[in-house]
């Protein structure tokens, strides 16, 4: 019961057809031991199932993986909006990463500017912060304040 006029567009269609033929052959071989009336009912049920089989309409071409040596590419069809739709997320990702980087650089610059302005406008000279005795003084002052 093979249909030679069928055309298979994808490898999954071919595999599905092969699986269907194997199942049909297995069912046919097991039906030989059944009584005639049950075998006929099964044959009619199989014919009805095949005639009611839903064939999925293909609205547009599915992506195809094309192998070229050791690399594989994804062919997305010839429609321009499909290509644009696959590039737009990459552009959005790049723009987001650039925005985050710029914002972090601005934050770092603002933090450094605050520290510099506190150092320059404070009562102590900047050299005092590098003196080891001053660091010890701050530690002991901090301990006595608590």
Short mmCIF file of C-alpha atoms in Angstrom, two decimals, residues 2-116:
data_model
loop_
_atom_site.label_atom_id
_atom_site.label_comp_id
_atom_site.label_asym_id
_atom_site.label_seq_id
_atom_site.Cartn_x
_atom_site.Cartn_y
_atom_site.Cartn_z
CA UNK A 2 2.76 2.47 -0.92
CA UNK A 3 2.05 5.71 -2.66
CA UNK A 4 4.77 6.39 -5.19
CA UNK A 5 3.41 9.83 -6.11
CA UNK A 6 4.29 11.31 -2.71
CA UNK A 7 7.08 13.85 -2.61
CA UNK A 8 9.02 14.41 0.58
CA UNK A 9 10.28 17.89 1.26
CA UNK A 10 12.24 17.29 4.45
CA UNK A 11 14.26 14.44 5.94
CA UNK A 12 11.71 14.16 8.75
CA UNK A 13 9.00 13.43 6.15
CA UNK A 14 11.12 10.61 4.76
CA UNK A 15 11.73 9.16 8.23
CA UNK A 16 8.02 9.42 9.06
CA UNK A 17 7.08 7.60 5.84
CA UNK A 18 9.63 4.84 6.55
CA UNK A 19 8.28 4.42 10.08
CA UNK A 20 4.71 4.26 8.75
CA UNK A 21 5.65 1.54 6.24
CA UNK A 22 7.36 -0.52 8.97
CA UNK A 23 4.34 -0.24 11.26
CA UNK A 24 1.98 -1.18 8.41
CA UNK A 25 4.12 -4.21 7.51
CA UNK A 26 4.19 -5.32 11.15
CA UNK A 27 0.42 -4.98 11.46
CA UNK A 28 -0.14 -6.83 8.19
CA UNK A 29 2.08 -9.74 9.25
CA UNK A 30 0.24 -10.07 12.56
CA UNK A 31 -3.19 -9.99 10.96
CA UNK A 32 -2.63 -13.26 9.07
CA UNK A 33 -3.37 -15.32 12.19
CA UNK A 34 -6.64 -13.44 12.92
CA UNK A 35 -10.07 -14.69 11.77
CA UNK A 36 -11.23 -13.37 8.38
CA UNK A 37 -13.93 -11.00 9.69
CA UNK A 38 -11.56 -9.32 12.19
CA UNK A 39 -8.87 -9.02 9.52
CA UNK A 40 -11.33 -7.33 7.16
CA UNK A 41 -12.44 -4.87 9.84
CA UNK A 42 -8.80 -4.01 10.56
CA UNK A 43 -8.10 -3.55 6.84
CA UNK A 44 -11.07 -1.19 6.48
CA UNK A 45 -10.01 0.72 9.61
CA UNK A 46 -6.49 1.13 8.20
CA UNK A 47 -7.85 2.42 4.91
CA UNK A 48 -10.06 4.91 6.73
CA UNK A 49 -7.14 6.07 8.87
CA UNK A 50 -4.96 6.60 5.80
CA UNK A 51 -7.73 8.49 3.99
CA UNK A 52 -8.29 10.75 7.02
CA UNK A 53 -4.62 11.40 7.53
CA UNK A 54 -3.99 15.08 8.03
CA UNK A 55 -1.40 16.57 5.76
CA UNK A 56 0.07 19.66 7.37
CA UNK A 57 -0.02 22.59 4.95
CA UNK A 58 3.32 24.28 4.54
CA UNK A 59 2.70 28.00 4.66
CA UNK A 60 6.33 28.97 4.19
CA UNK A 61 9.58 27.16 3.89
CA UNK A 62 11.09 25.85 7.10
CA UNK A 63 14.71 26.64 7.95
CA UNK A 64 17.11 24.17 6.40
CA UNK A 65 20.50 23.24 7.83
CA UNK A 66 23.06 23.17 5.05
CA UNK A 67 26.29 21.34 5.73
CA UNK A 68 29.45 22.54 4.05
CA UNK A 69 32.46 20.58 5.15
CA UNK A 70 32.85 21.03 8.90
CA UNK A 71 30.52 24.01 9.18
CA UNK A 72 26.74 24.20 9.07
CA UNK A 73 24.62 27.19 8.17
CA UNK A 74 20.95 27.84 8.68
CA UNK A 75 19.13 28.74 5.47
CA UNK A 76 16.15 30.92 6.38
CA UNK A 77 14.48 31.14 3.01
CA UNK A 78 14.44 33.97 0.53
CA UNK A 79 12.09 36.38 2.25
CA UNK A 80 13.69 39.65 3.28
CA UNK A 81 11.60 40.14 6.42
CA UNK A 82 12.76 36.78 7.71
CA UNK A 83 16.35 37.90 7.36
CA UNK A 84 15.62 41.25 8.97
CA UNK A 85 13.76 39.50 11.78
CA UNK A 86 16.79 37.36 12.51
CA UNK A 87 19.19 40.33 12.54
CA UNK A 88 17.09 42.73 14.66
CA UNK A 89 17.65 40.82 17.96
CA UNK A 90 21.41 40.87 17.37
CA UNK A 91 21.34 44.63 16.79
CA UNK A 92 19.23 45.13 19.94
CA UNK A 93 21.68 43.00 21.96
CA UNK A 94 24.69 44.97 20.71
CA UNK A 95 22.96 48.30 21.43
CA UNK A 96 22.08 47.12 24.95
CA UNK A 97 25.64 46.03 25.69
CA UNK A 98 27.05 49.34 24.44
CA UNK A 99 24.53 51.29 26.55
CA UNK A 100 25.44 49.31 29.68
CA UNK A 101 29.15 49.88 29.07
CA UNK A 102 28.70 53.64 28.61
CA UNK A 103 26.56 53.90 31.76
CA UNK A 104 29.14 51.98 33.82
CA UNK A 105 31.94 54.22 32.56
CA UNK A 106 29.92 57.31 33.53
CA UNK A 107 29.22 55.88 37.00
CA UNK A 108 32.91 55.11 37.54
CA UNK A 109 33.89 58.60 36.44
CA UNK A 110 31.32 60.17 38.79
CA UNK A 111 32.53 58.06 41.72
CA UNK A 112 36.15 59.04 41.09
CA UNK A 113 35.16 62.69 40.76
CA UNK A 114 33.40 62.55 44.16
CA UNK A 115 36.46 61.03 45.81
CA UNK A 116 38.77 63.59 44.19
#
